[in-house]
Tab-separated table of C-alpha atoms in Angstrom:
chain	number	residue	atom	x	y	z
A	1	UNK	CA	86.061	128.642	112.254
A	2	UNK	CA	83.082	127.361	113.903
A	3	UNK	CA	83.057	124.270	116.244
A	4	UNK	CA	81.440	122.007	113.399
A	5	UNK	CA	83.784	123.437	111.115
A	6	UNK	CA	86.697	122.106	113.424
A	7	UNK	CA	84.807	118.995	114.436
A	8	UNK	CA	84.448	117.796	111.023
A	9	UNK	CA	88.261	119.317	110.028
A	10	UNK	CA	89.481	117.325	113.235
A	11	UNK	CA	87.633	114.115	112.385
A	12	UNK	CA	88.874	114.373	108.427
A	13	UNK	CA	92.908	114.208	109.856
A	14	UNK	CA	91.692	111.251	111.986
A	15	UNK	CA	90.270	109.362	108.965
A	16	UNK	CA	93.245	110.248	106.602
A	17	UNK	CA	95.719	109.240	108.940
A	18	UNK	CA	94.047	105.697	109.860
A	19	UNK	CA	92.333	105.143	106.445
A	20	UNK	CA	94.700	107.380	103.714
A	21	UNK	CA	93.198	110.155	101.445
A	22	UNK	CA	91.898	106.895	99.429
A	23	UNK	CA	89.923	105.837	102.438
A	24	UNK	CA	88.222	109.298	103.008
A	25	UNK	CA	84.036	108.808	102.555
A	26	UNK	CA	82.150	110.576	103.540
A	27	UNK	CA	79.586	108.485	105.430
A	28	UNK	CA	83.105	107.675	107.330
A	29	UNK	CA	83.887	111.325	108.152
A	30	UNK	CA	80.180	111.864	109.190
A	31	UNK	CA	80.498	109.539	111.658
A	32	UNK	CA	83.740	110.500	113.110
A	33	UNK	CA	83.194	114.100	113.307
A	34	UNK	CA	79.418	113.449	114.916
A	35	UNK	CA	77.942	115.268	111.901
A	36	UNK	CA	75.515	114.632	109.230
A	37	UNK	CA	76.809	114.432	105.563
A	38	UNK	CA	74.880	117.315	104.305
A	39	UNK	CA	76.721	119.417	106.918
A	40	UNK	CA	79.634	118.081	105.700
A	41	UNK	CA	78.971	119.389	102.084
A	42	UNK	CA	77.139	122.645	103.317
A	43	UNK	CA	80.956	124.066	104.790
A	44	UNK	CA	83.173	122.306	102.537
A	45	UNK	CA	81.547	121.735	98.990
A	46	UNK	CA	82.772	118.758	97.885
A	47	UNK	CA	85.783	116.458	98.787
A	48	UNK	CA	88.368	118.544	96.973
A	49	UNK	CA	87.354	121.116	99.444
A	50	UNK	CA	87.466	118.940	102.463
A	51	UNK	CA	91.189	117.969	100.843
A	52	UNK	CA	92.345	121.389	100.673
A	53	UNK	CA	90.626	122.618	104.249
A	54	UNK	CA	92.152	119.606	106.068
A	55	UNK	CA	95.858	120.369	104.718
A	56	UNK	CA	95.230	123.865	106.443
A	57	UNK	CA	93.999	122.717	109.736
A	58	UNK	CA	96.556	119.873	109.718
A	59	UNK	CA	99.236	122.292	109.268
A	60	UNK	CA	98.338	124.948	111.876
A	61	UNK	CA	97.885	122.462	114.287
A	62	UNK	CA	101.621	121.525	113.356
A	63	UNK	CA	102.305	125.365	113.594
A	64	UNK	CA	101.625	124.736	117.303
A	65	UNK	CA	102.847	121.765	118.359
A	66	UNK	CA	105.869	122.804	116.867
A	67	UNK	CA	106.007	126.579	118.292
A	68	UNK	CA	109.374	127.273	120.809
A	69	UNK	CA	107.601	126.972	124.435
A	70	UNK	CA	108.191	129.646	126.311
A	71	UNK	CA	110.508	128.937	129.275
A	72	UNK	CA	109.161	127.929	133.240
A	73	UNK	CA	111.888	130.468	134.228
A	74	UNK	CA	110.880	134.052	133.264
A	75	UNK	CA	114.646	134.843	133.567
A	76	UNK	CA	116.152	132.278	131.853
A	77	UNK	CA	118.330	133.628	128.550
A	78	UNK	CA	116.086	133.322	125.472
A	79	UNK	CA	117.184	130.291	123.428
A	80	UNK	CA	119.551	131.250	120.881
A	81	UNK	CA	119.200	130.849	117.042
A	82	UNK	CA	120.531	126.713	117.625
A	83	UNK	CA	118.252	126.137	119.524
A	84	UNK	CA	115.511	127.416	117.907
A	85	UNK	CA	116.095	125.759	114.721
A	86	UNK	CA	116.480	122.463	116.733
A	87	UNK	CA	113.227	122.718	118.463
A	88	UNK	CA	111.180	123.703	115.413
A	89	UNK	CA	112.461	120.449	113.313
A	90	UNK	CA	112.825	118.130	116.397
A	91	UNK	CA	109.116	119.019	117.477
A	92	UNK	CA	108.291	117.013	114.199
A	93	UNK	CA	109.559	113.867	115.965
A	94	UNK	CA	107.330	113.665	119.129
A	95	UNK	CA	105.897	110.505	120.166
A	96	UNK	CA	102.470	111.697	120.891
A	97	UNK	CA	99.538	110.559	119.130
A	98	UNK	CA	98.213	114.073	117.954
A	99	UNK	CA	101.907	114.305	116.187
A	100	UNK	CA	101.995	110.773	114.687
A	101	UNK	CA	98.687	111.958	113.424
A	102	UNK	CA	99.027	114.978	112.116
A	103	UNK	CA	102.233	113.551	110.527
A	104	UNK	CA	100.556	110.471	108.604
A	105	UNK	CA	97.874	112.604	107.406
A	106	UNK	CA	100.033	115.321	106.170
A	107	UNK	CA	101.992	112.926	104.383
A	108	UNK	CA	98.928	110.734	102.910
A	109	UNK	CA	97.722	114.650	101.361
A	110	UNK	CA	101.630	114.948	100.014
A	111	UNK	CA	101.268	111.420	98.324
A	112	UNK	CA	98.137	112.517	97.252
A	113	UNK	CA	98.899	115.555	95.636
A	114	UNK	CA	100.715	114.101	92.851
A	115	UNK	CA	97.374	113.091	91.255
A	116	UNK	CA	95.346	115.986	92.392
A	117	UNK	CA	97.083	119.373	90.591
A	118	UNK	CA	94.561	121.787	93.155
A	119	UNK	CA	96.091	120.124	96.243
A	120	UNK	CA	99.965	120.367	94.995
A	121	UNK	CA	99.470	123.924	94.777
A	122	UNK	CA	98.021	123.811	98.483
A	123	UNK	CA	100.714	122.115	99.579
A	124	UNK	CA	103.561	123.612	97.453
A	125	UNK	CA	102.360	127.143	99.437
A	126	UNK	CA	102.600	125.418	102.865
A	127	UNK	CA	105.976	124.031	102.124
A	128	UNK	CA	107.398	126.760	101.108
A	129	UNK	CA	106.280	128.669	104.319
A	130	UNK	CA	107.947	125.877	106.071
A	131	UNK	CA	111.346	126.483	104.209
A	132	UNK	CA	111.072	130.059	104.658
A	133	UNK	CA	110.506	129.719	108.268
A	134	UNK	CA	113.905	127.210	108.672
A	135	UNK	CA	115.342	129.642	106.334
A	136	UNK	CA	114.783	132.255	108.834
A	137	UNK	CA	116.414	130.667	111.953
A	138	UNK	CA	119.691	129.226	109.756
A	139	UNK	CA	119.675	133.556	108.309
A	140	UNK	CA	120.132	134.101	112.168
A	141	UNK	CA	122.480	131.054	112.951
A	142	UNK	CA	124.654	132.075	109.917
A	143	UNK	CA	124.118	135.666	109.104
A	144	UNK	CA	127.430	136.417	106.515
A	145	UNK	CA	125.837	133.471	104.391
A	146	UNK	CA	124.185	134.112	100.731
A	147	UNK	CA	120.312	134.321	100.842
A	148	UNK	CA	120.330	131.483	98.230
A	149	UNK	CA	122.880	129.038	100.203
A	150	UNK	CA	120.213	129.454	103.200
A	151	UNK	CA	117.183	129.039	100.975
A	152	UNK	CA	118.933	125.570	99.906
A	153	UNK	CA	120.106	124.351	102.811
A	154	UNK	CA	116.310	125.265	104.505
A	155	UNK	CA	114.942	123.063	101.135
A	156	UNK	CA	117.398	120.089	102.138
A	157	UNK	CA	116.753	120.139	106.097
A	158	UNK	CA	112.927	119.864	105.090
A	159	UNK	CA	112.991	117.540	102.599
A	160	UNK	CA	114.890	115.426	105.105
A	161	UNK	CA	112.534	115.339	107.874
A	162	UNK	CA	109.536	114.836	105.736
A	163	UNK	CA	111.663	111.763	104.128
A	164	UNK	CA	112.643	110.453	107.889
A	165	UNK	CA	109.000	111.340	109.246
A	166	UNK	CA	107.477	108.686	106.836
A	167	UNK	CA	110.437	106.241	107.771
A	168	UNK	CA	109.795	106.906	111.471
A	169	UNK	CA	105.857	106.244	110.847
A	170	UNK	CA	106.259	102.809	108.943
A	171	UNK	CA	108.266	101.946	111.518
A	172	UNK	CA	111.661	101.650	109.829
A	173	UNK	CA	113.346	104.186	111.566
A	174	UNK	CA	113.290	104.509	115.414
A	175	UNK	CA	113.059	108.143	116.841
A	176	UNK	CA	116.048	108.218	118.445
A	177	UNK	CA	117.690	107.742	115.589
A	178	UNK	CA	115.705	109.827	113.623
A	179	UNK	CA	116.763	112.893	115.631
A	180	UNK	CA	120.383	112.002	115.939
A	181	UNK	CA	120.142	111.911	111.896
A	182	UNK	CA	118.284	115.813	111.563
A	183	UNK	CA	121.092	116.838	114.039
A	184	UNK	CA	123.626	115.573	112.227
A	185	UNK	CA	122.126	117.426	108.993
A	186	UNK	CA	121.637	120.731	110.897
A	187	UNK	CA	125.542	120.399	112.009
A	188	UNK	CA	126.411	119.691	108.185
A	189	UNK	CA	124.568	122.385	106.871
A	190	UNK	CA	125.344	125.134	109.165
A	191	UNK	CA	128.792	124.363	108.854
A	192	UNK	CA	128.865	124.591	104.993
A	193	UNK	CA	127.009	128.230	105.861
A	194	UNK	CA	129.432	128.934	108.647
A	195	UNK	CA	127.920	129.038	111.564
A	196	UNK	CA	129.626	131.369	113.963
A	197	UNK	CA	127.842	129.342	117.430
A	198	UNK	CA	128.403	126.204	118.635
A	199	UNK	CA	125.866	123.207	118.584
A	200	UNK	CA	123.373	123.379	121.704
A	201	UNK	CA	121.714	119.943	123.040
């Protein structure tokens, strides 16, 4: 991706998050990302395309922000299965303002999508990554359970954050009970798997 590419990308979440999907002109975006509007349409088409591009880039940046960090202490135990699947849903609930970003725009392009049958599909394809990836750490938390028990329980744990992420953004929700509440779910559904391990804070 080239620096204007990731300029304009990086300047589309901005707008999103502070203006909604609704809110996303182009004159606006030009002037956020430092560009000119043809360059705008010369990498992305049309606005559709912006859409669909700015899901991606919104999501990888989550990808990151959200990766385990690796430990100060090169000898430190690796974090166990628990704690793994903590981290990666916590990370969601950061106070930072690249977070509450990404967060707002990713769920003004879910809102969104209900009206726009190109960008569901986009987003029905990250989502589903994002199951499969919680899916994987409750498989390793839980390993006698049935493929399909952990593919549902994955479904609910996401569905919940998303649903508490927009609560937490409006500002009916504070954070610290927002991650007491995804706890909570991860103890309910790893216990209806049974999980072998005890919960880690």
């Amino acid at each position: 991706m080239t620096d204007r590419r990731t300029d304009i990308l990086s300047g589309a979440a901005r707008v999103i998050a502070r203006q909604g999907v609704r809110g996303l002109r182009m004159a606006d975006l030009a002037a956020e990302a430092g560009v000119s509007t043809a360059l705008i349409y010369y990498h992305f088409e049309d606005r559709a395309g912006i859409l669909r591009h700015a899901l991606a880039f919104i999501g990888d940046r989550a990808d990151r922000y959200t990766a385990p960090a690796r430990d100060a202490d090169p000898e430190a135990l690796p974090p166990g299965p628990r704690q793994l699947l903590e981290r990666t849903l916590l990370l969601e609930f950061q106070d930072l303002p690249e977070v509450r970003e990404n967060s707002t725009a990713w769920g003004e392009l879910r809102a969104h999508s209900v009206f726009d049958p190109e960008l569901r599909e986009e987003l029905a394809a990250a989502g589903a990554a994002w199951a499969a990836e919680i899916a994987g750490h409750l498989a390793a938390l839980c390993p006698a359970a049935p493929p399909g028990a952990v593919t549902a329980a994955a479904e609910r744990l996401t569905a919940l954050l998303e649903g508490l992420s927009v609560r937490w953004l409006s500002g009916l929700l504070p954070l610290r009970h927002a991650r007491d509440l995804v706890r909570e779910a991860i103890g309910v559904e790893t216990g209806r798997l049974g999980s072998p391990l005890p919960r880690i804070d």
